[in-house]
Amino acid sequence: MTLDLLAVPLLRRSAIDALVPHLLSARTVALSTHINADGDGCGSEVALALLLAQKGIDVRIVNPTPWPAMFNWLLESGVRDESARGAAALREADRLVVLDISDVRRLGGLADAVRSLPVPPLVIDHHLPGDEPPGTLHVTDTTACATGELVFDLAVSMGVEITPPMAGALYAALMTDTGGFRFSNTSARCLAVASQLVACGVDPEEMYRRIYASVPIGRLRLISEALRTIEADFATGIATIEIEAGQLARHNVTPEDLDGVVEYPRSIEGIRLALLFRDLGHGKVKVSFRTLGTVDANQLARRFGGGGHAKAAGALVEGSLAAVKAKVTTVARDLLKEG
Ligand code: 5GP
Ligand code: MN
């Protein structure tokens, strides 16, 4: 039997067919993603921008936090980033598409502007449902390895040519959200789409170099300090790692440069839950949850007002680093005992 892995799944196809007319009727479209955009957010935005540009639509990116320097190369394709203009740039567009978000609060400083738009945004996402969805018209599928996989499906469904810059942006989305094609979301379809993107002109080694082999040296200095904070409790299977307020600035790195740091505690034999605590320095701590096996990271993150996926989730929690760490590990310990 030959499986057509590239065929767009049926339910996704009908959601896409319902979304497309709303995209094509706009003259100007704004694209947005979550605070501290990651490879999936940035890659999906750039690929969708290039897709819409092929259809003659004027597109701009408007994100709640500045475009990450590590993804500047994606903008060389000519896509406009107007994040610096904030909510005004959103309001000027006929339509907004929100990518890689299931809860409007993830839009940070743009959330209120998005809530009060005259036309609700379109949503393309692969997260588990959040408390306050950003829009009602959406293409959402938690079985998609990345939002980029859904943008690929949109391009295929619309019959748009996947140009090399689009393919590169989509490959960056898939590669980063699967941790370099290693995590549980690395489905057969994910690899089939990646293969198709290589056929469209992506050079995997160049992608590796751009994303994983172009880090600032400060990332390594910071990791060497953070590794010393790792605590592993083998009785419960929980390991933690900490990043203090000011540590990023001291090493001249940005939050995006921390991608993958939580994999160090997760990689320890016998650990089922890894927690990264990053003190933001203004009374809030960013917590990253990563699980192995059956522990539900999304359920745990939701207890603290966050969310995400079954095996990777996050939350912003109020309190000092020590207090948040104590609170989260206590809840996590109880949850793991129950399970
Ligand atoms: P990370 O820990 O790498 O920031 O995020 C892991 C996953 O959880 C990502 O899919 C991300 O979108 C989601 N996530 C991270 N922080 C939050 C948060 O504060 N709220 C919600 N709802 N999701 C989050
Ligand atoms: Mn994603």
Short mmCIF file of C-alpha atoms and ligand atoms in Angstrom, two decimals:
data_model
loop_
_atom_site.label_atom_id
_atom_site.label_comp_id
_atom_site.label_asym_id
_atom_site.label_seq_id
_atom_site.Cartn_x
_atom_site.Cartn_y
_atom_site.Cartn_z
CA MET A 1 0.00 0.00 0.00
CA THR A 2 1.29 3.45 -0.81
CA LEU A 3 0.28 6.19 1.60
CA ASP A 4 -0.22 9.66 0.23
CA LEU A 5 1.29 11.46 3.19
CA LEU A 6 1.18 14.80 1.42
CA ALA A 7 -2.60 14.75 0.88
CA VAL A 8 -4.22 17.43 3.05
CA PRO A 9 -6.26 15.71 5.83
CA LEU A 10 -10.01 16.03 5.16
CA LEU A 11 -11.08 18.14 8.15
CA ARG A 12 -8.14 20.47 7.66
CA ARG A 13 -9.07 20.84 4.01
CA SER A 14 -12.63 21.92 4.82
CA ALA A 15 -11.39 24.42 7.42
CA ILE A 16 -8.94 25.82 4.85
CA ASP A 17 -11.66 26.07 2.21
CA ALA A 18 -13.77 28.12 4.63
CA LEU A 19 -10.85 30.42 5.50
CA VAL A 20 -9.49 31.15 2.01
CA PRO A 21 -12.27 33.49 0.78
CA HIS A 22 -11.72 35.71 3.84
CA LEU A 23 -8.03 35.95 2.96
CA LEU A 24 -8.50 36.60 -0.73
CA SER A 25 -11.10 39.32 -0.24
CA ALA A 26 -8.60 41.47 1.68
CA ARG A 27 -6.36 44.07 0.08
CA THR A 28 -4.14 44.44 3.14
CA VAL A 29 -3.42 41.63 5.60
CA ALA A 30 -1.52 41.83 8.90
CA LEU A 31 0.10 38.75 10.41
CA SER A 32 0.85 38.29 14.09
CA THR A 33 2.18 35.63 16.46
CA HIS A 34 2.99 35.20 20.16
CA ILE A 35 5.36 37.27 22.27
CA ASN A 36 9.00 36.29 21.76
CA ALA A 37 8.26 34.75 18.36
CA ASP A 38 9.97 31.40 17.77
CA GLY A 39 10.96 29.59 14.58
CA ASP A 40 7.43 28.32 13.98
CA GLY A 41 5.87 31.75 14.53
CA CYS A 42 8.42 33.58 12.34
CA GLY A 43 8.66 30.87 9.65
CA SER A 44 4.87 30.54 9.37
CA GLU A 45 4.46 34.31 9.13
CA VAL A 46 7.05 34.70 6.39
CA ALA A 47 5.73 31.74 4.38
CA LEU A 48 2.15 33.03 4.63
CA ALA A 49 3.27 36.56 3.73
CA LEU A 50 5.01 35.26 0.58
CA LEU A 51 1.95 33.14 -0.28
CA LEU A 52 -0.41 36.14 0.03
CA ALA A 53 2.00 38.38 -1.90
CA GLN A 54 1.75 35.90 -4.80
CA LYS A 55 -1.99 36.62 -4.73
CA GLY A 56 -1.37 40.37 -4.99
CA ILE A 57 -2.20 41.11 -1.36
CA ASP A 58 -0.26 43.73 0.60
CA VAL A 59 1.13 42.01 3.72
CA ARG A 60 2.86 43.21 6.87
CA ILE A 61 3.97 41.44 10.04
CA VAL A 62 2.90 43.07 13.31
CA ASN A 63 4.21 41.17 16.34
CA PRO A 64 3.91 42.13 20.03
CA THR A 65 7.69 41.86 20.55
CA PRO A 66 10.57 42.76 18.18
CA TRP A 67 11.53 40.42 15.35
CA PRO A 68 14.23 38.07 16.75
CA ALA A 69 17.67 38.80 15.28
CA MET A 70 18.32 35.08 14.77
CA PHE A 71 15.49 35.07 12.19
CA ASN A 72 16.53 38.25 10.33
CA TRP A 73 17.55 36.06 7.37
CA LEU A 74 13.87 35.17 6.87
CA LEU A 75 13.08 38.83 6.16
CA GLU A 76 15.61 38.95 3.31
CA SER A 77 12.75 37.55 1.20
CA GLY A 78 11.30 41.10 1.25
CA VAL A 79 8.58 40.52 3.85
CA ARG A 80 7.80 43.70 5.84
CA ASP A 81 8.01 43.73 9.62
CA GLU A 82 6.03 46.65 11.06
CA SER A 83 6.00 45.45 14.66
CA ALA A 84 7.58 48.72 15.77
CA ARG A 85 4.40 50.58 14.72
CA GLY A 86 2.28 48.46 17.05
CA ALA A 87 -1.53 48.45 17.10
CA ALA A 88 -1.79 51.22 14.44
CA ALA A 89 -0.28 48.88 11.83
CA LEU A 90 -2.83 46.22 12.81
CA ARG A 91 -5.81 48.53 12.49
CA GLU A 92 -4.80 49.73 9.01
CA ALA A 93 -5.14 46.20 7.60
CA ASP A 94 -8.46 44.77 6.33
CA ARG A 95 -7.65 41.44 7.96
CA LEU A 96 -5.45 39.99 10.67
CA VAL A 97 -4.19 36.42 10.71
CA VAL A 98 -2.96 35.18 14.09
CA LEU A 99 -0.52 32.30 13.89
CA ASP A 100 0.69 29.70 16.42
CA ILE A 101 -1.58 30.93 19.25
CA SER A 102 -4.69 29.43 20.89
CA ASP A 103 -5.12 32.13 23.53
CA VAL A 104 -5.34 35.85 22.73
CA ARG A 105 -3.35 36.71 25.88
CA ARG A 106 -0.27 35.31 24.15
CA LEU A 107 -0.37 38.48 22.02
CA GLY A 108 0.88 40.42 25.05
CA GLY A 109 0.69 44.17 24.43
CA LEU A 110 -1.37 43.69 21.24
CA ALA A 111 -4.10 41.56 22.90
CA ASP A 112 -6.46 44.46 23.64
CA ALA A 113 -6.11 45.91 20.14
CA VAL A 114 -6.90 42.47 18.66
CA ARG A 115 -9.94 42.00 20.93
CA SER A 116 -11.39 45.29 19.68
CA LEU A 117 -10.78 44.84 15.92
CA PRO A 118 -13.94 45.41 13.83
CA VAL A 119 -13.40 42.06 12.05
CA PRO A 120 -12.22 39.15 14.25
CA PRO A 121 -8.87 37.66 13.23
CA LEU A 122 -8.40 34.43 11.31
CA VAL A 123 -6.40 31.83 13.26
CA ILE A 124 -3.95 29.19 12.05
CA ASP A 125 -2.63 27.11 14.95
CA HIS A 126 -1.72 23.69 16.36
CA HIS A 127 -2.01 24.28 20.13
CA LEU A 128 -4.53 22.73 22.50
CA PRO A 129 -7.48 25.12 23.00
CA GLY A 130 -6.86 28.07 25.33
CA ASP A 131 -9.37 29.95 27.52
CA GLU A 132 -9.80 32.90 25.19
CA PRO A 133 -9.41 31.91 21.51
CA PRO A 134 -8.10 34.83 19.38
CA GLY A 135 -10.80 34.33 16.70
CA THR A 136 -13.68 32.15 15.61
CA LEU A 137 -12.69 31.38 12.02
CA HIS A 138 -9.73 29.07 12.23
CA VAL A 139 -7.61 26.31 10.81
CA THR A 140 -6.52 24.49 13.95
CA ASP A 141 -5.19 20.97 14.26
CA THR A 142 -3.22 19.67 17.24
CA THR A 143 -1.91 16.80 15.11
CA ALA A 144 0.05 19.26 12.95
CA CYS A 145 3.73 19.14 14.00
CA ALA A 146 3.96 22.92 13.61
CA THR A 147 1.80 25.81 12.47
CA GLY A 148 4.11 25.76 9.44
CA GLU A 149 2.63 22.39 8.42
CA LEU A 150 -0.81 24.08 8.23
CA VAL A 151 0.58 26.97 6.17
CA PHE A 152 2.07 24.36 3.81
CA ASP A 153 -1.40 22.78 3.52
CA LEU A 154 -2.90 26.19 2.83
CA ALA A 155 -0.40 26.77 0.02
CA VAL A 156 -1.08 23.33 -1.49
CA SER A 157 -4.85 23.80 -1.22
CA MET A 158 -4.65 27.22 -2.88
CA GLY A 159 -2.45 25.89 -5.65
CA VAL A 160 0.27 28.40 -4.84
CA GLU A 161 3.84 27.70 -5.98
CA ILE A 162 6.12 26.90 -3.02
CA THR A 163 9.13 29.04 -3.91
CA PRO A 164 12.56 28.40 -2.32
CA PRO A 165 12.18 31.28 0.23
CA MET A 166 8.74 29.95 1.24
CA ALA A 167 10.10 26.43 1.53
CA GLY A 168 12.98 27.69 3.71
CA ALA A 169 10.61 29.53 6.04
CA LEU A 170 8.37 26.46 6.37
CA TYR A 171 11.33 24.15 6.93
CA ALA A 172 12.58 26.47 9.71
CA ALA A 173 9.10 26.26 11.30
CA LEU A 174 8.99 22.46 11.20
CA MET A 175 12.60 21.98 12.25
CA THR A 176 12.44 24.26 15.29
CA ASP A 177 9.07 23.05 16.64
CA THR A 178 10.19 19.41 16.42
CA GLY A 179 13.57 20.12 18.05
CA GLY A 180 15.38 19.21 14.82
CA PHE A 181 12.91 16.42 13.91
CA ARG A 182 13.33 14.62 17.25
CA PHE A 183 10.27 15.31 19.43
CA SER A 184 7.03 13.31 19.56
CA ASN A 185 5.40 15.63 17.01
CA THR A 186 7.83 14.38 14.34
CA SER A 187 5.08 12.48 12.50
CA ALA A 188 5.43 10.61 9.23
CA ARG A 189 3.60 13.51 7.60
CA CYS A 190 5.95 16.05 9.16
CA LEU A 191 8.91 14.25 7.57
CA ALA A 192 7.05 13.93 4.27
CA VAL A 193 6.38 17.68 4.21
CA ALA A 194 10.02 18.36 5.14
CA SER A 195 11.10 16.08 2.30
CA GLN A 196 8.84 18.00 -0.09
CA LEU A 197 10.37 21.29 1.11
CA VAL A 198 13.85 19.93 0.37
CA ALA A 199 12.57 19.04 -3.11
CA CYS A 200 11.41 22.69 -3.39
CA GLY A 201 14.96 23.93 -2.83
CA VAL A 202 15.77 23.81 0.89
CA ASP A 203 19.35 22.87 1.81
CA PRO A 204 19.10 21.06 5.20
CA GLU A 205 22.70 21.82 6.14
CA GLU A 206 22.22 25.51 5.43
CA MET A 207 19.12 25.43 7.67
CA TYR A 208 21.09 23.68 10.40
CA ARG A 209 23.81 26.32 10.11
CA ARG A 210 21.40 29.24 10.17
CA ILE A 211 19.37 27.99 13.14
CA TYR A 212 21.58 25.83 15.35
CA ALA A 213 25.11 26.80 14.30
CA SER A 214 24.86 30.60 14.37
CA VAL A 215 24.31 31.18 18.07
CA PRO A 216 26.02 33.98 20.01
CA ILE A 217 28.82 32.80 22.29
CA GLY A 218 26.84 34.30 25.18
CA ARG A 219 24.34 31.46 24.83
CA LEU A 220 27.06 28.93 25.68
CA ARG A 221 28.38 31.01 28.60
CA LEU A 222 24.85 31.34 29.95
CA ILE A 223 24.16 27.61 29.54
CA SER A 224 27.37 26.78 31.39
CA GLU A 225 26.07 28.82 34.35
CA ALA A 226 22.51 27.48 34.10
CA LEU A 227 23.67 23.84 34.04
CA ARG A 228 25.03 24.32 37.56
CA THR A 229 21.50 25.12 38.82
CA ILE A 230 20.07 21.78 37.64
CA GLU A 231 18.37 19.83 40.40
CA ALA A 232 17.07 16.33 39.71
CA ASP A 233 14.67 14.47 41.99
CA PHE A 234 14.79 10.84 40.88
CA ALA A 235 12.04 9.78 43.30
CA THR A 236 9.47 11.87 41.41
CA GLY A 237 11.26 12.18 38.05
CA ILE A 238 11.32 15.99 38.10
CA ALA A 239 14.36 18.06 37.09
CA THR A 240 14.64 21.85 37.20
CA ILE A 241 16.93 24.50 35.71
CA GLU A 242 17.01 28.21 36.54
CA ILE A 243 17.87 31.48 34.81
CA GLU A 244 18.18 34.60 36.91
CA ALA A 245 16.99 38.11 36.11
CA GLY A 246 19.73 40.03 34.33
CA GLN A 247 21.57 36.91 33.19
CA LEU A 248 20.45 37.34 29.57
CA ALA A 249 21.58 40.97 29.45
CA ARG A 250 24.90 40.08 31.09
CA HIS A 251 25.60 37.60 28.29
CA ASN A 252 24.11 39.84 25.61
CA VAL A 253 21.49 37.30 24.53
CA THR A 254 17.71 37.46 24.01
CA PRO A 255 14.93 35.06 25.13
CA GLU A 256 14.94 33.40 21.68
CA ASP A 257 18.53 32.33 22.31
CA LEU A 258 17.25 30.11 25.15
CA ASP A 259 15.45 27.73 22.80
CA GLY A 260 16.33 24.16 23.78
CA VAL A 261 17.91 24.96 27.17
CA VAL A 262 15.09 23.04 28.91
CA GLU A 263 16.22 19.94 27.00
CA TYR A 264 19.23 19.62 29.33
CA PRO A 265 17.19 18.68 32.42
CA ARG A 266 14.79 16.66 30.22
CA SER A 267 17.71 14.60 28.86
CA ILE A 268 18.61 13.07 32.24
CA GLU A 269 17.83 9.36 32.55
CA GLY A 270 14.80 8.77 34.76
CA ILE A 271 13.38 12.30 34.34
CA ARG A 272 9.76 12.57 33.17
CA LEU A 273 9.21 16.28 33.71
CA ALA A 274 11.66 19.12 33.13
CA LEU A 275 10.96 22.66 34.34
CA LEU A 276 12.80 25.81 33.33
CA PHE A 277 12.29 28.86 35.55
CA ARG A 278 13.34 32.20 34.06
CA ASP A 279 13.06 35.21 36.33
CA LEU A 280 11.86 38.13 34.20
CA GLY A 281 12.97 40.57 36.89
CA HIS A 282 9.63 42.36 37.29
CA GLY A 283 7.85 40.02 39.66
CA LYS A 284 7.09 37.39 37.04
CA VAL A 285 8.69 34.07 36.17
CA LYS A 286 8.44 32.35 32.78
CA VAL A 287 8.05 28.61 33.30
CA SER A 288 8.69 26.08 30.53
CA PHE A 289 7.26 22.58 30.98
CA ARG A 290 8.64 19.59 29.04
CA THR A 291 7.51 16.05 29.59
CA LEU A 292 8.36 12.54 28.47
CA GLY A 293 5.84 9.68 28.48
CA THR A 294 2.32 10.29 29.73
CA VAL A 295 2.75 13.40 31.91
CA ASP A 296 0.51 16.17 30.51
CA ALA A 297 2.48 19.43 30.21
CA ASN A 298 -0.53 21.39 28.95
CA GLN A 299 -2.68 20.37 31.93
CA LEU A 300 0.09 21.40 34.31
CA ALA A 301 0.73 24.74 32.58
CA ARG A 302 -3.00 25.52 32.58
CA ARG A 303 -3.00 25.24 36.37
CA PHE A 304 -0.80 28.36 36.25
CA GLY A 305 -2.70 30.27 33.56
CA GLY A 306 -0.58 29.00 30.67
CA GLY A 307 -0.91 26.22 28.11
CA GLY A 308 0.63 24.71 25.00
CA HIS A 309 0.94 21.10 23.90
CA ALA A 310 0.79 17.72 25.68
CA LYS A 311 4.58 17.51 25.90
CA ALA A 312 5.69 21.15 25.72
CA ALA A 313 3.93 24.02 27.44
CA GLY A 314 4.61 27.33 29.15
CA ALA A 315 3.19 29.82 31.63
CA LEU A 316 3.92 33.24 33.07
CA VAL A 317 3.63 33.04 36.86
CA GLU A 318 3.70 35.91 39.34
CA GLY A 319 6.17 35.78 42.21
CA SER A 320 9.87 35.49 42.93
CA LEU A 321 11.87 32.73 41.26
CA ALA A 322 12.15 30.79 44.54
CA ALA A 323 8.42 31.12 45.33
CA VAL A 324 7.31 30.14 41.81
CA LYS A 325 9.72 27.21 41.76
CA ALA A 326 8.38 25.94 45.12
CA LYS A 327 4.75 26.36 44.05
CA VAL A 328 5.12 24.75 40.62
CA THR A 329 7.23 21.81 41.79
CA THR A 330 4.76 21.06 44.61
CA VAL A 331 1.82 20.93 42.19
CA ALA A 332 3.89 18.92 39.69
CA ARG A 333 4.94 16.41 42.35
CA ASP A 334 1.32 15.83 43.35
CA LEU A 335 0.28 15.43 39.73
CA LEU A 336 3.03 12.90 39.04
CA LYS A 337 2.14 10.94 42.17
CA GLU A 338 -1.53 10.78 41.06
CA GLY A 339 -0.48 9.60 37.59
P1 5GP B 1 8.25 27.53 25.58
O1 5GP B 1 8.36 26.84 26.91
O2 5GP B 1 9.28 27.04 24.61
O3 5GP B 1 8.16 29.01 25.69
O4 5GP B 1 6.85 27.11 24.99
C1 5GP B 1 6.44 25.77 24.87
C2 5GP B 1 5.05 25.72 24.25
O5 5GP B 1 4.11 26.29 25.15
C3 5GP B 1 4.91 26.53 22.96
O6 5GP B 1 4.04 25.83 22.10
C4 5GP B 1 4.31 27.83 23.40
O7 5GP B 1 3.54 28.40 22.39
C5 5GP B 1 3.47 27.44 24.62
N1 5GP B 1 3.52 28.50 25.65
C6 5GP B 1 4.63 29.06 26.18
N2 5GP B 1 4.33 29.99 27.11
C7 5GP B 1 2.97 30.03 27.18
C8 5GP B 1 2.04 30.82 27.95
O8 5GP B 1 2.40 31.66 28.77
N3 5GP B 1 0.72 30.57 27.71
C9 5GP B 1 0.28 29.63 26.82
N4 5GP B 1 -1.04 29.46 26.67
N5 5GP B 1 1.13 28.90 26.08
C10 5GP B 1 2.46 29.08 26.25
MN MN B 2 4.24 26.04 17.05
#
